[in-house]
XYZ file of C-alpha atoms in Angstrom:
757
model
C 90.105 105.399 108.802
C 91.770 106.379 112.005
C 90.008 105.224 115.107
C 91.697 107.807 117.349
C 89.202 110.117 118.927
C 89.812 113.787 119.684
C 91.587 114.134 122.979
C 93.781 116.773 124.548
C 97.487 116.391 123.937
C 100.211 118.688 125.057
C 102.540 117.436 122.336
C 101.019 119.775 119.739
C 101.371 123.067 121.700
C 104.873 123.643 120.291
C 106.376 123.519 116.859
C 109.804 125.072 116.652
C 112.909 124.706 118.795
C 112.471 128.134 120.283
C 109.114 127.298 121.824
C 110.337 124.827 124.363
C 113.112 126.966 125.688
C 111.155 130.179 126.033
C 108.898 129.234 128.961
C 108.354 132.810 129.990
C 106.996 133.740 126.583
C 104.738 130.760 126.609
C 103.322 131.605 130.075
C 102.738 135.215 128.914
C 100.875 133.909 125.979
C 98.763 131.746 128.212
C 97.869 134.608 130.412
C 97.251 137.236 127.777
C 96.305 135.677 124.432
C 94.472 132.508 125.386
C 91.147 134.342 125.319
C 91.903 135.455 121.735
C 92.551 131.870 120.633
C 89.585 130.589 122.447
C 87.219 132.782 120.448
C 87.998 130.616 117.395
C 86.365 127.546 118.980
C 83.862 129.129 121.336
C 80.921 128.266 119.146
C 82.041 124.611 119.049
C 82.594 123.919 122.672
C 80.429 126.540 124.387
C 83.209 127.678 126.721
C 85.169 130.709 125.277
C 87.850 130.637 127.958
C 88.772 126.934 128.274
C 88.359 125.285 124.864
C 88.827 121.545 124.452
C 90.335 120.870 121.077
C 93.379 119.495 119.271
C 92.793 121.233 115.998
C 94.577 124.510 116.906
C 98.336 124.703 116.671
C 100.418 127.567 117.984
C 103.421 128.965 116.044
C 105.895 131.565 117.361
C 106.256 134.145 114.477
C 107.732 137.643 114.637
C 107.779 137.871 118.400
C 104.283 136.572 119.059
C 102.279 133.369 119.113
C 100.036 132.772 116.079
C 97.318 130.144 116.145
C 96.482 128.082 113.061
C 94.334 125.088 112.283
C 95.920 121.681 112.130
C 96.354 120.086 108.747
C 94.141 117.154 107.978
C 95.379 113.950 109.634
C 96.994 111.406 107.437
C 94.687 108.421 107.792
C 96.947 106.066 105.947
C 100.091 106.713 108.046
C 102.536 105.960 105.167
C 102.419 107.760 101.871
C 104.089 107.310 98.535
C 104.154 111.038 97.959
C 106.051 112.158 101.001
C 108.503 111.227 103.744
C 107.768 108.901 106.625
C 105.986 110.256 109.673
C 108.882 111.448 111.982
C 109.318 109.673 115.301
C 108.286 111.575 118.420
C 110.142 111.461 121.664
C 109.475 112.679 125.200
C 110.605 116.367 125.166
C 113.485 115.864 127.611
C 115.164 112.924 125.757
C 118.437 113.757 124.011
C 118.743 112.355 120.555
C 121.734 112.489 118.165
C 121.328 113.500 114.559
C 123.033 110.347 113.213
C 120.682 107.698 111.880
C 121.836 104.143 112.792
C 121.369 101.531 110.117
C 122.504 97.920 109.878
C 122.662 95.512 107.048
C 120.720 92.098 106.889
C 123.139 89.193 107.138
C 122.705 85.509 107.926
C 125.788 83.495 109.107
C 126.750 80.761 106.690
C 126.523 78.178 109.502
C 124.527 78.326 112.869
C 126.368 80.071 115.622
C 127.009 77.762 118.644
C 126.151 78.742 122.183
C 128.889 79.443 124.653
C 130.121 76.473 126.634
C 131.485 77.453 130.038
C 135.096 76.479 130.804
C 134.982 76.868 134.561
C 137.620 79.559 134.395
C 135.099 82.477 134.114
C 135.701 85.243 136.741
C 132.995 87.253 138.528
C 134.317 90.841 138.827
C 132.813 92.954 141.594
C 133.237 96.736 141.560
C 133.073 98.516 144.816
C 132.679 102.289 144.602
C 136.061 103.894 143.755
C 136.966 107.539 143.441
C 139.697 106.543 140.881
C 137.065 105.182 138.486
C 136.286 107.533 135.505
C 132.806 108.089 134.298
C 132.920 108.037 130.564
C 129.223 108.090 129.737
C 126.227 109.366 131.698
C 122.623 109.884 130.458
C 120.875 112.176 133.007
C 118.058 113.104 130.737
C 115.877 110.145 131.725
C 115.380 111.446 135.281
C 114.329 115.016 134.375
C 110.547 114.220 134.630
C 108.752 111.730 136.870
C 106.121 110.923 134.311
C 105.401 111.683 130.593
C 104.558 115.282 129.895
C 104.521 115.862 126.191
C 106.539 114.872 123.075
C 108.241 116.537 120.141
C 109.992 115.372 117.052
C 113.687 114.736 117.797
C 113.356 115.205 121.589
C 115.740 117.571 123.341
C 118.865 118.004 121.237
C 121.055 119.591 123.934
C 124.508 117.934 123.533
C 125.697 115.732 126.236
C 129.147 116.437 127.478
C 131.487 113.423 127.511
C 134.153 113.267 130.237
C 136.567 111.620 127.795
C 140.070 112.621 126.737
C 140.035 112.091 123.012
C 143.752 111.694 122.921
C 143.924 108.500 125.019
C 142.671 105.003 124.305
C 139.437 105.258 126.324
C 136.377 103.867 124.627
C 133.554 106.211 123.720
C 130.017 105.160 124.174
C 126.758 106.358 122.695
C 123.070 105.315 123.039
C 121.014 108.429 122.262
C 119.556 106.892 119.112
C 116.375 105.016 118.396
C 115.904 101.908 120.590
C 119.315 102.625 122.302
C 119.709 101.908 125.943
C 122.626 102.670 128.176
C 122.537 104.710 131.306
C 126.161 104.969 132.620
C 129.626 103.632 131.783
C 132.527 103.731 134.307
C 136.142 102.889 133.291
C 137.447 100.690 136.183
C 140.691 99.582 134.519
C 142.695 100.232 131.421
C 140.547 97.892 129.221
C 137.719 97.189 131.632
C 134.379 98.992 131.757
C 131.321 98.786 134.127
C 128.004 99.454 132.436
C 124.593 100.331 133.841
C 121.476 99.855 131.760
C 118.744 102.415 131.952
C 115.417 101.150 133.481
C 112.250 101.676 131.478
C 111.336 105.391 131.387
C 109.253 106.613 134.371
C 109.967 103.323 136.297
C 112.799 101.922 138.377
C 112.833 98.433 136.946
C 112.819 96.288 133.836
C 116.688 96.460 133.070
C 117.117 93.764 130.400
C 117.367 95.443 126.985
C 120.770 97.035 126.060
C 121.800 98.504 122.747
C 124.730 100.872 122.488
C 127.501 102.098 120.237
C 131.316 101.903 120.963
C 134.083 103.711 119.201
C 137.790 104.651 119.633
C 138.876 101.050 120.172
C 142.097 99.267 119.443
C 142.208 95.922 117.541
C 143.625 92.865 119.256
C 143.182 94.122 122.817
C 141.026 92.055 125.233
C 138.368 94.365 126.606
C 136.033 93.351 129.423
C 132.445 94.594 129.626
C 130.255 94.124 132.742
C 126.591 95.120 132.980
C 125.876 95.276 136.739
C 122.138 96.012 137.167
C 120.087 93.143 135.802
C 117.147 92.125 138.003
C 116.299 88.649 136.804
C 117.875 85.644 138.840
C 117.538 83.409 135.807
C 118.902 84.250 132.414
C 119.710 82.564 129.128
C 123.230 83.950 129.547
C 123.667 81.234 132.089
C 122.658 78.722 129.423
C 125.114 79.729 126.675
C 123.619 82.785 125.217
C 126.117 85.234 123.736
C 125.876 89.053 123.248
C 125.329 90.391 119.713
C 128.061 92.482 117.973
C 128.021 94.636 114.828
C 131.044 96.227 113.106
C 130.499 98.868 110.434
C 133.894 98.088 108.924
C 133.025 94.449 108.706
C 129.678 95.290 107.110
C 131.275 97.547 104.452
C 134.317 95.246 103.727
C 132.819 91.768 104.070
C 129.100 92.329 104.246
C 128.940 90.819 107.701
C 126.126 91.925 110.006
C 125.163 90.976 113.572
C 127.066 88.130 115.033
C 127.258 86.364 118.382
C 130.604 87.027 120.175
C 132.225 86.920 123.563
C 134.395 84.819 125.802
C 134.430 84.190 129.570
C 130.681 84.871 129.625
C 129.280 84.794 133.145
C 125.899 85.792 134.638
C 126.043 85.951 138.400
C 124.538 87.793 141.464
C 126.587 90.808 142.607
C 126.388 93.123 145.622
C 123.064 94.269 146.851
C 121.860 97.687 145.668
C 120.960 100.660 147.763
C 117.322 99.622 147.925
C 118.288 96.285 149.376
C 117.468 94.252 146.279
C 120.026 91.919 144.768
C 121.212 92.710 141.298
C 122.812 90.477 138.697
C 125.805 91.088 136.431
C 126.602 89.928 132.978
C 130.304 89.989 132.005
C 132.121 89.063 128.805
C 135.487 89.677 127.169
C 135.960 90.673 123.473
C 138.656 91.699 120.960
C 137.550 94.245 118.282
C 138.590 93.244 114.794
C 139.537 96.766 113.591
C 141.041 99.924 114.936
C 138.922 103.045 115.182
C 135.792 101.217 114.099
C 132.178 102.005 114.985
C 130.634 99.020 116.688
C 127.405 98.118 118.459
C 126.405 95.649 121.205
C 122.770 94.459 121.636
C 120.743 92.040 123.637
C 118.823 90.809 120.582
C 118.664 91.794 116.854
C 117.362 95.420 116.823
C 114.152 96.144 114.917
C 113.142 99.872 115.347
C 109.953 101.827 114.650
C 111.719 103.481 111.649
C 112.451 99.865 110.327
C 108.724 99.159 110.456
C 107.820 102.387 108.770
C 110.221 101.823 105.862
C 108.908 98.187 105.491
C 105.308 99.444 105.404
C 106.256 102.128 102.979
C 107.661 99.575 100.648
C 104.382 97.687 100.758
C 102.366 100.892 100.104
C 104.543 101.779 97.111
C 104.230 98.264 95.642
C 101.420 98.237 93.018
C 100.832 94.436 93.551
C 100.922 94.031 97.380
C 99.094 97.283 98.124
C 95.998 95.784 96.362
C 95.405 93.152 99.000
C 97.266 94.837 101.939
C 95.591 97.968 103.245
C 97.625 99.993 105.787
C 95.712 102.159 108.226
C 96.322 103.977 111.519
C 94.685 102.129 114.456
C 95.366 105.023 116.992
C 98.025 107.276 118.218
C 100.188 106.679 121.303
C 100.851 108.963 124.224
C 103.730 110.558 122.302
C 101.505 110.848 119.209
C 103.268 108.106 117.245
C 101.093 106.021 114.923
C 100.049 102.457 115.689
C 99.511 100.745 112.348
C 97.014 98.045 111.463
C 97.255 95.960 108.266
C 94.174 94.261 106.626
C 95.337 91.540 104.301
C 92.912 89.633 102.086
C 91.921 89.233 98.458
C 89.496 92.075 97.671
C 86.022 91.079 96.663
C 83.287 93.339 95.409
C 80.384 91.192 96.497
C 79.223 90.164 99.976
C 81.171 86.839 99.876
C 84.043 88.389 101.753
C 81.908 88.505 104.924
C 81.932 84.622 104.885
C 85.794 84.619 105.324
C 87.073 83.878 108.754
C 89.525 86.193 110.466
C 92.973 85.712 111.835
C 94.602 88.322 114.196
C 98.260 88.739 114.860
C 99.963 91.375 117.038
C 103.626 91.928 118.148
C 105.960 94.188 120.200
C 103.652 94.937 123.067
C 106.935 94.568 124.978
C 109.355 96.850 123.130
C 112.586 94.973 124.122
C 111.317 91.711 122.579
C 112.664 92.402 119.149
C 112.595 88.827 118.056
C 108.850 89.086 117.742
C 109.252 91.725 115.066
C 111.459 89.424 113.036
C 108.832 86.676 113.295
C 106.196 89.197 112.112
C 108.416 90.321 109.259
C 108.742 86.620 108.113
C 104.910 86.265 108.367
C 104.292 89.427 106.270
C 106.980 88.466 103.733
C 105.252 85.131 103.117
C 101.596 86.154 103.281
C 102.271 89.052 100.897
C 104.329 86.903 98.522
C 103.257 85.416 95.220
C 103.265 81.728 96.197
C 100.204 79.641 95.654
C 99.831 78.947 99.321
C 100.006 82.636 100.172
C 97.322 83.305 97.506
C 95.189 80.485 99.008
C 95.487 82.040 102.473
C 94.459 85.499 101.231
C 91.517 83.935 99.423
C 90.392 82.113 102.542
C 91.048 84.385 105.456
C 90.977 88.094 106.409
C 94.122 88.866 108.404
C 94.219 91.730 110.823
C 97.827 92.542 111.814
C 99.139 95.097 114.337
C 102.921 94.732 113.832
C 103.977 97.128 116.685
C 101.717 97.772 119.641
C 104.136 99.803 121.666
C 106.068 102.197 119.282
C 106.790 104.659 122.131
C 108.579 102.049 124.142
C 110.457 100.836 121.042
C 111.630 104.407 120.217
C 112.981 105.248 123.635
C 114.637 101.817 124.227
C 112.310 100.403 126.886
C 112.223 96.675 127.589
C 108.654 96.086 128.795
C 106.571 99.344 129.441
C 105.045 102.117 127.503
C 105.445 105.819 128.393
C 102.684 105.346 130.945
C 105.244 103.379 132.971
C 103.047 100.278 132.793
C 103.065 96.918 131.092
C 100.495 97.140 128.206
C 100.057 93.340 128.225
C 98.437 93.478 131.714
C 95.995 96.215 130.734
C 93.815 94.752 127.979
C 90.857 94.987 130.463
C 91.586 98.569 131.329
C 89.002 101.322 130.366
C 91.720 104.086 130.396
C 91.781 104.714 126.710
C 94.045 107.740 127.056
C 96.623 105.868 129.189
C 96.738 102.645 127.096
C 95.428 103.565 123.694
C 96.987 100.782 121.535
C 95.616 97.928 123.594
C 92.199 99.625 124.060
C 91.787 100.163 120.370
C 93.033 96.645 119.588
C 90.495 95.091 121.883
C 87.798 97.382 120.403
C 88.813 96.390 116.839
C 88.565 92.742 117.710
C 85.160 93.217 119.273
C 83.794 94.896 116.116
C 85.446 92.269 113.958
C 83.748 89.462 115.760
C 80.442 91.078 115.159
C 81.043 90.712 111.362
C 82.861 87.439 111.018
C 84.299 84.550 112.924
C 87.710 84.855 114.345
C 89.340 81.494 114.325
C 92.829 82.429 115.806
C 94.497 85.150 117.700
C 98.244 85.129 118.257
C 100.390 87.710 120.104
C 104.141 87.408 119.411
C 106.604 87.741 122.310
C 110.199 86.992 123.304
C 111.290 84.926 126.295
C 114.418 85.544 128.386
C 114.695 82.309 130.332
C 113.702 79.358 128.067
C 115.046 78.033 124.776
C 113.192 77.214 121.629
C 109.877 78.699 120.472
C 106.580 77.642 122.156
C 103.074 78.807 122.835
C 100.854 79.674 125.780
C 97.176 78.820 125.322
C 93.980 78.917 127.525
C 92.221 75.948 129.090
C 88.594 76.238 130.370
C 87.556 75.579 133.885
C 85.054 72.951 132.682
C 87.922 70.722 131.370
C 85.916 69.599 128.402
C 87.710 67.073 126.279
C 86.849 68.919 123.097
C 88.100 72.228 124.192
C 91.114 70.546 125.838
C 92.241 68.995 122.623
C 91.228 71.954 120.402
C 93.734 74.326 122.096
C 96.548 71.932 121.508
C 95.983 70.986 117.857
C 97.510 74.119 116.231
C 100.649 74.159 118.437
C 101.040 70.421 117.814
C 100.846 70.915 114.035
C 103.335 73.843 114.248
C 105.766 71.562 116.127
C 105.412 68.942 113.367
C 106.099 71.523 110.630
C 108.970 73.032 112.476
C 110.559 70.299 114.682
C 113.999 71.876 115.079
C 112.637 75.199 116.450
C 109.166 74.762 117.984
C 108.777 72.709 121.203
C 105.274 71.336 121.855
C 106.357 69.988 125.242
C 107.231 73.597 126.424
C 103.666 74.825 125.598
C 101.397 75.541 128.561
C 97.586 76.085 128.466
C 96.628 77.304 131.938
C 95.247 80.690 132.879
C 96.914 82.314 135.896
C 95.192 84.994 137.835
C 98.163 87.313 137.211
C 97.726 86.890 133.489
C 94.044 87.787 133.275
C 94.852 91.180 131.800
C 96.923 89.734 128.964
C 95.716 89.852 125.313
C 95.705 86.057 125.143
C 93.284 85.695 128.023
C 91.117 88.590 127.243
C 90.654 87.497 123.577
C 89.828 83.974 124.828
C 87.216 85.296 127.233
C 85.732 87.221 124.309
C 85.090 84.101 122.401
C 88.227 83.285 120.416
C 88.925 79.660 121.266
C 92.349 79.507 119.587
C 93.962 82.347 121.541
C 97.766 82.141 121.917
C 100.924 83.800 122.949
C 103.887 82.691 120.841
C 107.160 82.961 122.810
C 110.503 83.025 120.936
C 113.635 82.598 122.851
C 116.417 85.279 122.842
C 118.956 82.414 122.514
C 118.438 79.348 120.324
C 117.265 75.769 119.980
C 117.698 72.512 121.835
C 115.929 70.503 119.131
C 116.990 68.566 116.096
C 119.618 69.987 113.781
C 119.486 73.386 115.519
C 120.432 71.924 118.921
C 122.988 73.980 120.685
C 122.924 76.932 118.359
C 121.566 80.552 118.336
C 118.625 81.620 116.227
C 119.382 84.005 113.403
C 117.014 86.524 111.928
C 116.340 84.098 109.107
C 115.385 81.392 111.636
C 112.940 83.840 113.321
C 111.583 84.905 109.981
C 111.051 81.245 108.973
C 108.586 80.911 111.799
C 106.307 83.229 109.813
C 106.219 80.694 107.030
C 105.714 77.745 109.349
C 102.834 79.691 110.989
C 101.140 80.064 107.581
C 101.799 76.426 106.675
C 100.264 75.171 109.953
C 97.322 77.467 109.403
C 96.675 75.713 106.100
C 96.939 72.423 107.799
C 94.623 73.370 110.555
C 92.018 74.997 108.306
C 92.288 73.214 104.944
C 89.818 75.072 102.663
C 87.066 73.325 100.783
C 88.514 71.824 97.648
C 85.166 71.670 95.924
C 85.555 75.468 95.345
C 89.270 75.577 94.626
C 91.959 73.170 93.590
C 93.885 72.009 96.671
C 97.231 73.617 96.924
C 100.040 71.787 98.666
C 102.801 73.306 100.858
C 106.344 73.472 99.651
C 107.318 70.367 101.565
C 104.430 68.429 100.109
C 105.202 69.559 96.646
C 108.880 68.497 96.961
C 107.624 65.111 98.190
C 105.220 64.758 95.243
C 107.968 65.502 92.747
C 110.238 62.942 94.285
C 107.459 60.324 94.314
C 106.783 60.963 90.638
C 110.394 60.550 89.761
C 110.569 57.220 91.612
C 107.188 55.902 90.433
C 108.620 53.880 87.625
C 111.176 52.251 89.967
C 108.534 51.491 92.521
C 106.552 49.475 90.062
C 109.268 46.790 89.855
C 110.398 47.083 93.466
C 111.136 43.791 95.121
C 108.164 43.063 97.303
C 109.955 40.260 99.082
C 112.613 42.683 100.248
C 110.027 45.090 101.497
C 108.209 42.440 103.573
C 111.577 41.186 105.022
C 112.363 44.823 106.029
C 108.998 45.297 107.732
C 109.517 42.006 109.641
C 112.894 43.090 110.834
C 111.669 46.587 111.913
C 108.698 45.115 113.901
C 110.407 42.009 115.242
C 110.356 43.423 118.689
C 106.637 44.231 118.646
C 104.273 41.567 119.762
C 101.075 41.112 117.702
C 98.188 40.842 120.025
C 95.383 41.093 117.471
C 93.852 37.953 115.880
C 94.792 36.925 112.390
C 91.325 35.776 111.216
C 90.292 39.229 109.865
C 93.093 39.003 107.245
C 91.698 35.847 105.722
C 88.146 37.287 105.569
C 89.329 40.487 104.036
C 91.390 38.757 101.327
C 88.749 36.244 100.547
C 86.227 39.010 100.147
C 88.479 40.924 97.637
C 89.304 37.655 95.826
C 85.551 36.886 95.537
C 84.693 40.319 94.177
C 87.836 40.876 92.024
C 88.745 37.548 90.383
C 90.868 39.212 87.749
C 93.339 40.781 90.138
C 95.373 37.623 90.476
C 96.583 35.555 93.491
C 99.920 37.406 93.838
C 98.093 40.601 94.616
C 95.935 38.965 97.160
C 98.877 37.282 98.904
C 100.743 40.569 99.036
C 97.619 42.374 100.238
C 97.136 39.800 103.042
C 100.820 40.286 104.070
C 100.560 44.056 103.928
C 97.414 44.143 106.062
C 99.002 41.822 108.655
C 101.984 44.108 108.840
C 99.804 47.180 109.222
C 97.773 45.629 111.938
C 100.847 44.671 113.786
C 102.183 48.173 113.760
C 101.545 49.452 117.320
C 102.211 52.610 119.196
C 105.528 53.397 120.793
C 106.623 51.332 123.816
C 105.779 52.971 127.067
C 108.259 53.359 129.882
C 111.214 54.087 127.482
C 112.768 57.501 127.002
C 113.123 57.834 123.222
C 115.758 60.106 121.752
C 114.944 62.490 118.865
C 116.729 60.140 116.324
C 114.656 57.149 117.559
C 111.494 59.118 117.342
C 112.314 60.249 113.865
C 113.199 56.790 112.743
C 110.020 55.379 114.200
C 107.950 58.099 112.490
C 109.667 57.321 109.154
C 108.870 53.607 109.465
C 105.252 54.476 110.027
C 105.085 56.690 107.031
C 106.731 54.014 104.819
C 104.315 51.348 105.902
C 101.296 53.589 105.364
C 102.411 54.527 101.859
C 102.984 50.968 100.924
C 99.663 49.753 102.151
C 97.936 52.567 100.304
C 99.842 51.564 97.154
C 98.060 48.169 97.289
C 94.728 49.337 98.611
C 93.966 52.333 96.373
C 93.819 50.334 93.068
C 91.454 47.860 94.720
C 89.299 50.686 96.107
C 89.080 52.321 92.576
C 88.220 48.937 91.130
C 85.236 48.557 93.495
C 83.582 51.476 91.751
C 82.584 48.915 88.892
C 80.937 46.564 91.390
C 77.245 45.875 90.973
C 74.843 47.218 93.494
C 73.519 43.748 94.273
C 77.000 42.630 95.209
C 77.498 45.477 97.701
C 74.050 44.835 99.214
C 74.852 41.168 99.475
C 78.051 41.940 101.402
C 76.312 44.078 103.977
C 73.143 42.014 104.163
C 72.417 41.283 107.825
C 71.508 37.710 107.012
C 74.985 36.950 105.504
C 78.050 36.060 107.578
C 77.949 38.593 110.449
C 81.583 37.711 111.501
C 82.968 38.710 108.063
C 81.183 42.115 108.162
C 82.231 42.760 111.716
C 85.928 41.940 111.026
C 86.015 44.065 107.876
C 84.424 47.004 109.704
C 86.897 46.669 112.578
C 89.972 46.521 110.317
C 88.844 49.496 108.213
C 87.853 51.569 111.230
C 90.941 50.772 113.251
C 93.378 51.509 110.369
C 91.699 54.853 109.649
C 91.413 56.033 113.205
C 94.902 54.918 114.002
C 96.149 56.969 111.103
C 94.232 60.086 112.047
C 94.186 60.325 115.813
C 97.648 58.724 116.360
C 99.063 61.358 114.026
C 97.429 64.354 115.609
C 97.380 63.395 119.309
C 100.074 60.750 119.831
C 102.477 62.276 117.286
C 103.303 58.825 115.822
C 102.958 59.703 112.240
C 103.669 62.773 110.180
C 100.140 63.655 108.729
C 99.875 65.807 105.663
C 96.750 67.419 104.378
C 96.520 65.005 101.436
C 96.871 61.939 103.523
C 94.370 63.383 106.064
C 91.789 63.747 103.292
C 92.357 60.198 102.095
C 92.038 58.654 105.669
C 89.064 60.891 106.562
C 87.206 59.791 103.464
C 87.978 56.119 104.248
C 86.252 56.539 107.629
């Protein structure tokens, strides 16, 4: 059910286009007919002259205002029987009728970042009377603050000072999520652009998304955005703007692609307020004449895209059974904030035992990459894979895919229509000003009363750092347990996604300026694993993705890796359900089964020689006596195993004991780290190949033999050395894998090692 309480909202006072333009008629109605309408609700509110209700709508019919009751609110938000809920804009915003749509496309190979040549220019544009203004959006400054909203905004056409007979480019940004304030033609093929600040503010100029038409192919155009405010930018580190061509999409099915030459980010002349602004300039040749093209800061993902995606889930007879879509609240502009509950339905009370996981995204509307990660997560968790089924059986997922739909619709970068950053107001009590974060915090509070919440993650985008990383929370007590607990999940995520996620970039401190963020507030409410996941606007510096941009598929894949790491972190009890492996583990199991017959006849001497060569530079500082005691014990208990097995076992144990941690004081490259990790995996697999048959054989040992081995009157040195070897090998396998990152630990291997402890 909707959690939105009844509150006064000016957005529902008008219905038709004539209402907003006829202010005199509206004031006449207020002065003459308000008393007549008030009588309808006088009994409910006790004040016949000034009723407080949102249930009465006013329609202008036949020359007069007619009140009527509002239709029952759609508690589900999306319906299979009707159209999507229309987007609502501030009344003064101009919106074109054309609906902008783009195709999904992934480049066949990763797109490289831009490498500066040293020949890039820094154009500076002093005010000139000869410059021609070709685009100007003045509607953003008609009101100092949000007043009310309506479907479609203000459709008054904007006059373009453009001669359609020449070769001047035509610009447009009056569509959903579009952002462009002003365009000045400073030369024949050179344009100076100004990005619109967030509505009802004078800052946060980062997001741009606009349309260009009337171009000529093969001509080198220069575009320069002149009013960025951040001194540091990923454009200085090789990030390229995004480009989309409708003709390329229709002819070759090519979507958004990274483009641009002579890319430069630099400080320009100071503005009128004394602050320094920064410019981004690039050159580009359009591939087609008279095309319709778009430029954007990041891959757009609009509120309409989300509604269409949720409508597809709601119309799916399978996914709709375990994914319930509801309306968490309504925004200032009366747009819906959706919340999804994803879990396998149960009729009994066992569902209360399930732990909860909370995910949110798009609290900052210009960080569109967070929506693509959210889409990848929803695609996977709502899929038909065995791991997705296991996750739905184990957890209750509460998902808020878009916390700031108002900002997304109008093309803001950071703020809502209140002109404030919602991610600094999770502690605010102003429900009417910040409804989405207020109701999210209230939802989490009520959820924690019913079940344990093991993880909260808020998805964001980052404009200054590469890769994907996390921010966590450290307590002031600096407890070792809490210190390590916050780092385990990000570390597992970095192991599952080594070419995108950087554990070294993660931070776990709580700054005073961040105390109002969702991450810190949820942590203080009692959620120990409370994170902000930051995804770069650019690309990766890790592994195979090094020096390339992230595509939408790369971002979506983080949703899968999030789920995979969640299974690693919270492996469900296998006594209730058969353990399900991840895709990577299943592929590894298939390969091992195919090579099982070849491994049986593998040359053991060659294996030992290879181990000796790989560890020749590692000095063995541990004594060799435990090997003899261990082998003598197994020879004594298992005489039928043969001498060859014991000699190999002795050698294997010696090799395993001599395997030490990485050398300190040396900067290892990624390839060296990967090679070292692979050697550790090979050694562990080979030692287990010899130990597991022996461990299974000890099940037939007599009780007296086991008691004799651990009798305190027997050889204490033998018992002590056996215990030290077993304990050291197991702890080295577990803790070195998780904390030192020496080995790649899988869930199956963790279970084996844990049981051996």
